[in-house]
CSV table of C-alpha atoms in Angstrom, one decimal:
chain,number,residue,atom,x,y,z
A,20,MET,CA,26.9,-44.7,19.1
A,21,PRO,CA,29.0,-48.2,17.2
A,22,THR,CA,30.8,-47.5,13.9
A,23,PRO,CA,29.4,-48.7,10.7
A,24,PRO,CA,31.2,-52.2,9.8
A,25,ARG,CA,34.2,-51.6,7.6
A,26,TRP,CA,32.6,-54.1,4.9
A,27,ALA,CA,29.9,-51.4,3.9
A,28,PRO,CA,31.6,-47.4,4.5
A,29,SER,CA,29.5,-45.6,2.1
A,30,THR,CA,25.8,-44.3,3.6
A,31,GLU,CA,24.1,-42.1,1.0
A,32,THR,CA,21.0,-40.5,1.3
A,33,HIS,CA,18.3,-38.0,-1.1
A,34,ASP,CA,14.8,-37.4,-1.8
A,35,GLU,CA,13.3,-38.8,-4.3
A,36,PRO,CA,11.8,-36.9,-7.4
A,37,HIS,CA,11.1,-38.9,-9.0
A,38,GLY,CA,9.7,-42.1,-10.2
A,39,ARG,CA,7.0,-44.3,-8.2
A,40,ARG,CA,7.0,-44.1,-4.5
A,41,ARG,CA,9.2,-47.2,-2.8
A,42,ARG,CA,6.6,-49.2,-1.3
A,43,PRO,CA,6.7,-48.9,2.3
A,44,ARG,CA,9.9,-51.2,4.4
A,45,PRO,CA,8.8,-53.3,7.3
A,46,ARG,CA,9.7,-52.0,11.3
A,47,ARG,CA,12.0,-54.8,11.9
A,48,ARG,CA,13.2,-55.3,15.4
A,49,GLY,CA,16.3,-54.1,16.7
A,50,ARG,CA,18.0,-50.8,17.6
A,51,ALA,CA,21.0,-51.2,15.5
A,52,ARG,CA,18.5,-51.5,12.8
A,53,GLN,CA,17.0,-48.6,13.5
A,54,ARG,CA,19.7,-46.4,14.2
A,55,TRP,CA,21.1,-46.3,10.3
A,56,GLY,CA,17.9,-46.3,8.9
A,57,HIS,CA,16.9,-43.4,7.0
A,58,SER,CA,13.8,-41.9,5.4
A,59,HIS,CA,14.1,-40.6,1.5
A,60,GLY,CA,11.2,-37.9,2.1
A,61,PRO,CA,8.3,-36.9,0.1
A,62,ARG,CA,8.3,-36.7,-3.9
A,63,ILE,CA,9.4,-33.4,-5.3
A,64,GLY,CA,8.4,-31.5,-8.4
A,65,SER,CA,9.1,-28.6,-10.4
A,66,ALA,CA,8.3,-25.4,-9.5
A,67,GLY,CA,7.0,-25.1,-12.7
A,68,ALA,CA,4.4,-27.7,-12.2
A,69,GLU,CA,2.0,-26.0,-9.4
A,70,HIS,CA,1.6,-23.3,-11.7
A,71,GLN,CA,0.1,-25.3,-15.3
A,72,ARG,CA,-3.3,-24.0,-15.0
A,73,PRO,CA,-3.1,-20.3,-15.5
A,74,LEU,CA,-0.2,-21.0,-18.0
A,75,ALA,CA,-3.1,-23.2,-19.9
A,76,ILE,CA,-5.4,-20.4,-19.6
A,77,ALA,CA,-2.7,-17.7,-20.8
A,78,PHE,CA,-2.4,-19.8,-23.6
A,79,GLY,CA,-5.9,-20.1,-24.8
A,80,LEU,CA,-5.8,-16.4,-24.8
A,81,THR,CA,-2.4,-16.1,-26.7
A,82,ALA,CA,-3.5,-18.3,-29.5
A,83,THR,CA,-7.2,-16.4,-30.1
A,84,TYR,CA,-5.9,-13.3,-30.0
A,85,ALA,CA,-2.7,-14.1,-31.7
A,86,LEU,CA,-5.0,-15.0,-34.8
A,87,VAL,CA,-6.6,-12.4,-34.6
A,88,GLU,CA,-3.8,-9.9,-34.3
A,89,VAL,CA,-2.5,-11.4,-37.9
A,90,VAL,CA,-5.7,-10.3,-39.6
A,91,GLY,CA,-6.0,-7.4,-38.4
A,92,GLY,CA,-2.2,-6.5,-39.2
A,93,VAL,CA,-2.3,-7.6,-42.8
A,94,LEU,CA,-6.0,-5.3,-43.2
A,95,SER,CA,-4.1,-2.3,-41.8
A,96,GLY,CA,-0.8,-2.6,-43.0
A,97,SER,CA,0.8,-1.9,-39.6
A,98,LEU,CA,4.5,-2.8,-39.3
A,99,ALA,CA,4.3,-2.5,-35.8
A,100,LEU,CA,1.2,-4.3,-35.1
A,101,ILE,CA,2.4,-7.4,-37.4
A,102,SER,CA,5.6,-7.6,-35.5
A,103,ASP,CA,3.7,-7.6,-32.4
A,104,ALA,CA,1.1,-10.4,-33.9
A,105,ALA,CA,4.2,-12.4,-34.7
A,106,HIS,CA,5.4,-12.3,-31.3
A,107,MET,CA,2.4,-13.1,-30.3
A,108,GLY,CA,2.8,-16.4,-32.8
A,109,THR,CA,6.1,-17.2,-30.8
A,110,ASP,CA,4.1,-16.3,-27.2
A,111,THR,CA,1.9,-18.8,-28.1
A,112,LEU,CA,4.2,-21.7,-29.2
A,113,GLY,CA,6.2,-21.0,-26.6
A,114,LEU,CA,3.2,-21.4,-24.4
A,115,GLY,CA,2.8,-24.7,-25.4
A,116,LEU,CA,6.3,-25.5,-25.5
A,117,ALA,CA,6.3,-25.0,-22.0
A,118,LEU,CA,3.1,-26.5,-21.1
A,119,ALA,CA,4.1,-30.0,-22.8
A,120,ALA,CA,7.3,-29.6,-20.6
A,121,ILE,CA,5.6,-29.3,-17.9
A,122,GLN,CA,3.4,-32.5,-18.4
A,123,LEU,CA,6.4,-34.6,-19.6
A,124,ALA,CA,8.1,-33.8,-16.9
A,125,LYS,CA,5.3,-34.9,-14.3
A,126,ARG,CA,6.2,-38.8,-16.1
A,127,PRO,CA,8.1,-40.9,-14.6
A,128,ALA,CA,11.5,-41.3,-15.0
A,129,ALA,CA,12.0,-44.4,-16.8
A,130,GLY,CA,14.9,-46.7,-18.6
A,131,GLY,CA,18.1,-44.2,-18.8
A,132,ARG,CA,16.6,-41.0,-17.6
A,133,THR,CA,17.7,-41.7,-14.0
A,134,TYR,CA,16.3,-37.9,-13.5
A,135,GLY,CA,12.6,-37.9,-15.4
A,136,THR,CA,12.5,-35.5,-17.9
A,137,TYR,CA,12.5,-32.1,-15.8
A,138,ARG,CA,14.9,-30.6,-18.2
A,139,LEU,CA,12.7,-30.2,-20.9
A,140,GLU,CA,11.6,-27.2,-19.1
A,141,VAL,CA,14.7,-25.9,-19.3
A,142,LEU,CA,15.1,-26.5,-23.0
A,143,ALA,CA,11.6,-25.4,-23.2
A,144,ALA,CA,12.9,-22.0,-21.8
A,145,VAL,CA,15.9,-21.6,-24.9
A,146,ILE,CA,13.5,-22.2,-28.0
A,147,ASN,CA,11.4,-20.0,-26.3
A,148,GLY,CA,14.4,-17.5,-26.0
A,149,LEU,CA,15.5,-18.7,-29.8
A,150,LEU,CA,12.4,-17.7,-30.7
A,151,LEU,CA,12.2,-14.8,-29.7
A,152,PHE,CA,16.0,-13.3,-31.3
A,153,GLY,CA,14.4,-14.9,-35.0
A,154,VAL,CA,11.4,-12.1,-34.2
A,155,ALA,CA,13.5,-9.3,-32.8
A,156,PHE,CA,15.4,-9.1,-35.9
A,157,TYR,CA,12.6,-9.9,-38.4
A,158,VAL,CA,10.9,-6.8,-36.8
A,159,LEU,CA,14.4,-4.6,-37.2
A,160,PHE,CA,14.6,-6.0,-40.3
A,161,GLU,CA,11.4,-5.3,-41.8
A,162,ALA,CA,11.8,-1.5,-40.2
A,163,TYR,CA,14.7,-0.8,-42.4
A,164,ARG,CA,13.3,-2.0,-45.5
A,165,ARG,CA,10.0,0.3,-44.2
A,166,PHE,CA,12.3,3.4,-43.9
A,167,GLN,CA,13.0,2.6,-47.7
A,168,GLU,CA,10.2,2.3,-49.1
A,169,PRO,CA,6.7,3.5,-46.5
A,170,SER,CA,3.5,2.5,-46.6
A,171,GLU,CA,0.2,3.3,-46.5
A,172,VAL,CA,-0.9,2.5,-42.6
A,173,LEU,CA,-4.7,2.6,-41.0
A,174,GLY,CA,-5.1,3.9,-37.8
A,175,VAL,CA,-8.5,3.7,-36.9
A,176,PRO,CA,-8.3,-0.8,-37.2
A,177,MET,CA,-5.0,-0.7,-36.1
A,178,LEU,CA,-6.0,1.3,-33.0
A,179,ILE,CA,-8.6,-1.3,-32.4
A,180,VAL,CA,-6.6,-4.4,-32.6
A,181,ALA,CA,-4.2,-3.6,-30.6
A,182,ALA,CA,-6.6,-2.0,-27.2
A,183,VAL,CA,-8.1,-5.8,-27.7
A,184,GLY,CA,-4.4,-7.2,-27.5
A,185,LEU,CA,-4.0,-5.4,-24.7
A,186,ILE,CA,-6.8,-6.7,-22.2
A,187,VAL,CA,-6.0,-10.2,-23.5
A,188,ASN,CA,-2.0,-9.4,-23.0
A,189,LEU,CA,-3.1,-8.0,-19.4
A,190,ILE,CA,-4.8,-11.0,-18.3
A,191,SER,CA,-2.3,-13.0,-19.0
A,192,PHE,CA,0.3,-11.1,-17.1
A,193,ARG,CA,-1.6,-11.1,-14.2
A,194,LEU,CA,-1.8,-15.2,-14.6
A,195,LEU,CA,2.1,-16.0,-15.2
A,196,MET,CA,3.0,-13.4,-12.8
A,197,ALA,CA,3.2,-15.9,-9.2
A,198,GLY,CA,4.5,-18.7,-11.3
A,199,SER,CA,7.9,-16.5,-12.8
A,200,LYS,CA,9.3,-16.4,-10.1
A,201,GLU,CA,9.8,-19.5,-9.0
A,202,SER,CA,9.8,-20.8,-12.9
A,203,LEU,CA,12.9,-20.3,-15.4
A,204,ASN,CA,9.8,-22.1,-17.9
A,205,LEU,CA,7.1,-20.2,-16.9
A,206,LYS,CA,9.3,-16.6,-16.6
A,207,GLY,CA,10.2,-17.1,-19.9
A,208,ALA,CA,6.3,-17.3,-21.0
A,209,TYR,CA,6.1,-14.0,-18.4
A,210,LEU,CA,8.9,-11.7,-20.7
A,211,GLU,CA,7.5,-12.7,-23.7
A,212,VAL,CA,3.3,-11.5,-22.7
A,213,MET,CA,5.0,-8.8,-20.7
A,214,ALA,CA,6.7,-8.0,-23.9
A,215,ASP,CA,3.8,-8.0,-26.0
A,216,MET,CA,1.6,-6.2,-23.5
A,217,LEU,CA,3.8,-3.3,-23.9
A,218,GLY,CA,4.1,-3.4,-27.4
A,219,SER,CA,0.2,-3.2,-27.5
A,220,VAL,CA,0.6,-0.2,-25.5
A,221,GLY,CA,3.8,0.9,-28.3
A,222,VAL,CA,1.0,0.3,-30.7
A,223,ILE,CA,-1.7,2.1,-29.3
A,224,VAL,CA,0.5,5.0,-29.0
A,225,GLY,CA,1.4,5.1,-32.5
A,226,ALA,CA,-2.3,4.0,-33.8
A,227,ILE,CA,-3.7,7.6,-32.0
A,228,VAL,CA,-0.5,9.3,-33.7
A,229,ILE,CA,-1.2,8.2,-37.0
A,230,ALA,CA,-5.0,9.5,-36.8
A,231,VAL,CA,-4.5,12.8,-35.7
A,232,THR,CA,-1.5,13.5,-37.4
A,233,GLY,CA,-0.7,11.6,-40.4
A,234,PHE,CA,2.4,10.7,-39.4
A,235,ARG,CA,3.3,7.1,-40.4
A,236,GLN,CA,6.4,6.6,-39.4
A,237,VAL,CA,6.1,6.6,-36.1
A,238,ASP,CA,4.4,2.5,-36.8
A,239,THR,CA,7.4,1.7,-38.1
A,240,ILE,CA,9.5,3.6,-34.9
A,241,VAL,CA,7.3,1.1,-32.2
A,242,GLY,CA,8.2,-1.7,-34.4
A,243,VAL,CA,11.7,-0.8,-33.7
A,244,ALA,CA,11.7,-0.1,-30.2
A,245,ILE,CA,9.6,-3.2,-29.5
A,246,GLY,CA,12.5,-5.3,-31.7
A,247,LEU,CA,15.4,-3.3,-29.2
A,248,PHE,CA,13.0,-3.9,-25.9
A,249,ILE,CA,13.3,-7.7,-26.7
A,250,LEU,CA,17.2,-8.7,-27.2
A,251,PRO,CA,17.6,-7.8,-23.4
A,252,ARG,CA,15.8,-9.9,-21.7
A,253,THR,CA,16.2,-12.6,-24.1
A,254,TRP,CA,19.3,-12.8,-23.7
A,255,GLN,CA,18.9,-12.6,-19.7
A,256,LEU,CA,16.6,-15.8,-20.4
A,257,MET,CA,18.7,-17.7,-22.4
A,258,ARG,CA,22.0,-17.0,-19.8
A,259,GLN,CA,19.7,-18.6,-17.5
A,260,ALA,CA,18.7,-21.6,-19.2
A,261,LEU,CA,22.2,-22.3,-20.7
A,262,ARG,CA,23.8,-22.2,-16.9
A,263,ILE,CA,21.8,-24.9,-16.4
A,264,LEU,CA,22.4,-26.7,-19.2
A,265,MET,CA,26.2,-26.5,-18.7
A,266,GLU,CA,25.8,-27.4,-14.8
A,267,VAL,CA,26.9,-24.2,-13.3
A,268,ALA,CA,26.1,-23.9,-9.8
A,269,PRO,CA,22.8,-21.8,-8.7
A,270,PRO,CA,23.3,-18.1,-8.9
A,271,GLY,CA,24.4,-17.2,-5.1
A,272,VAL,CA,26.0,-20.9,-4.1
A,273,ASP,CA,29.8,-20.9,-3.5
A,274,VAL,CA,30.5,-23.9,-3.5
A,275,ASP,CA,33.9,-22.9,-1.9
A,276,ALA,CA,32.4,-21.9,1.4
A,277,ALA,CA,29.4,-25.0,1.2
A,278,THR,CA,33.3,-27.3,1.6
A,279,ARG,CA,34.2,-25.8,4.3
A,280,GLU,CA,31.4,-25.6,5.7
A,281,LEU,CA,30.6,-29.7,5.5
A,282,ALA,CA,34.6,-29.5,6.5
A,283,GLY,CA,33.7,-28.0,10.1
A,284,VAL,CA,31.3,-30.6,11.0
A,285,PRO,CA,33.2,-32.4,14.1
A,286,GLY,CA,34.0,-35.8,12.9
A,287,VAL,CA,34.9,-34.7,9.5
A,288,LYS,CA,38.4,-35.6,8.5
A,289,GLU,CA,38.0,-34.2,4.5
A,290,VAL,CA,35.3,-32.9,1.9
A,291,HIS,CA,36.1,-33.7,-1.9
A,292,ASP,CA,34.0,-33.6,-5.1
A,293,LEU,CA,31.3,-31.5,-4.4
A,294,HIS,CA,28.8,-30.4,-6.9
A,295,ILE,CA,25.9,-28.7,-6.9
A,296,TRP,CA,23.9,-27.8,-9.9
A,297,THR,CA,20.3,-27.2,-11.2
A,298,LEU,CA,18.0,-30.3,-12.2
A,299,THR,CA,14.7,-27.1,-13.3
A,300,SER,CA,14.0,-24.5,-11.4
A,301,GLY,CA,13.4,-24.8,-7.8
A,302,MET,CA,15.6,-28.7,-8.2
A,303,GLU,CA,18.6,-27.6,-7.1
A,304,ALA,CA,21.1,-31.0,-6.4
A,305,ALA,CA,24.2,-32.0,-5.2
A,306,THR,CA,26.3,-34.7,-4.7
A,307,VAL,CA,30.1,-35.2,-2.1
A,308,HIS,CA,32.1,-37.5,-0.8
A,309,ILE,CA,33.3,-36.7,2.7
A,310,VAL,CA,35.7,-38.4,4.4
A,311,VAL,CA,35.1,-39.8,8.3
A,312,ASP,CA,37.2,-40.0,11.2
A,313,ASP,CA,36.0,-43.9,12.1
A,314,ARG,CA,37.8,-44.0,15.7
A,315,GLY,CA,34.1,-43.9,17.2
A,316,VAL,CA,32.1,-41.1,15.8
A,317,ASP,CA,28.2,-41.4,15.2
A,318,TRP,CA,28.4,-41.7,11.5
A,319,HIS,CA,24.2,-41.6,11.4
A,320,GLY,CA,25.0,-38.1,13.3
A,321,ILE,CA,27.2,-36.7,10.5
A,322,LEU,CA,25.4,-38.2,7.3
A,323,ASP,CA,21.9,-35.9,9.4
A,324,ARG,CA,24.3,-32.8,9.8
A,325,THR,CA,25.8,-32.7,6.3
A,326,ARG,CA,22.7,-32.9,4.5
A,327,SER,CA,20.6,-30.8,6.4
A,328,ILE,CA,23.2,-28.2,5.6
A,329,LEU,CA,23.5,-28.7,2.2
A,330,MET,CA,19.4,-28.3,2.1
A,331,GLU,CA,18.7,-25.9,4.4
A,332,LYS,CA,21.5,-23.6,3.7
A,333,TYR,CA,22.4,-23.9,0.4
A,334,GLY,CA,18.7,-24.8,-0.9
A,335,VAL,CA,19.6,-28.4,-2.1
A,336,THR,CA,16.5,-30.5,-2.6
A,337,HIS,CA,18.5,-33.8,-3.4
A,338,PRO,CA,21.4,-34.6,-1.8
A,339,THR,CA,23.2,-37.4,-2.6
A,340,ILE,CA,26.2,-38.0,0.0
A,341,GLN,CA,29.0,-40.6,0.6
A,342,LEU,CA,31.0,-41.5,3.6
A,343,GLU,CA,33.9,-43.2,3.4
A,344,PRO,CA,36.5,-43.9,6.3
A,345,GLU,CA,40.1,-42.8,6.2
A,346,GLU,CA,41.6,-46.0,5.0
A,347,HIS,CA,39.4,-45.4,2.2
A,348,VAL,CA,41.7,-45.2,-1.4
A,349,GLU,CA,39.8,-43.5,-4.0
A,350,GLN,CA,40.1,-43.4,-7.6
A,351,PRO,CA,40.6,-41.0,-10.1
A,352,ALA,CA,37.2,-40.0,-11.3
A,353,GLY,CA,38.1,-37.7,-13.9
A,354,PHE,CA,36.7,-34.4,-13.0
């Protein structure tokens, strides 16, 4: 295979995750043209887009029940029910944000948004986390106030509303389970629904205790338990979202090991400026500069081999690889 011409030392490959599909070029005659061509592959979508319908159903159920629970919490005077209603309200907003982010992420890249709007899903996860923190701290504060001044709680209305809530949460929990394993955005919504489901169980237990024993403080204890349950799971969600926003390498990806493996490809002299990061859940990107021994090596073969390593072993869905001849002098990039 002949070496590429000296006037074109760089070769790039990437899969298009955004924008319009390229119009296929007509096949040209000539052996050299066919050897040096490469395809851009299929359009890649975010993981959350595959689960939009169950998310929409969960949003409708949660929004409807949130209104019912607010009324039930006020009428019964239950802190546990009110805290669960507040959490259901943030669930409704969070699910709405998740849906909006997925819909906006489908838009093609335009203008300066060269990667489209995929990061909106991650921003929605961050906003969800902030809302959950706010609800948890509100519940803990209200619990402290009620320990100082206990209030009357109606056990039977509290029990009825919580039982309906448990059914709604079980349905939403099942709908979001599959998507939570693939999308950070849906994982945030899934964690919220899970917290609500366990909260409903706690409220039901509290209502039964109040109806049987008259011990009203159990309502406050359940409210505190819900708040404490929310906090660590919210922190875990925020950590994952912030890692993406900081463009840290995906969990489990060893950048140094990837550099060594790319450098071990026959014909590769040096690897530098390897960056691997996450655009949104299920979409990892990478850029790398590879110095090639230009003494009769197969540049096209090196391109295919290094691309295969990044995609198959390190899960990169959008690799951009720049091949450089040995005599090329790289200017400092600043990072």
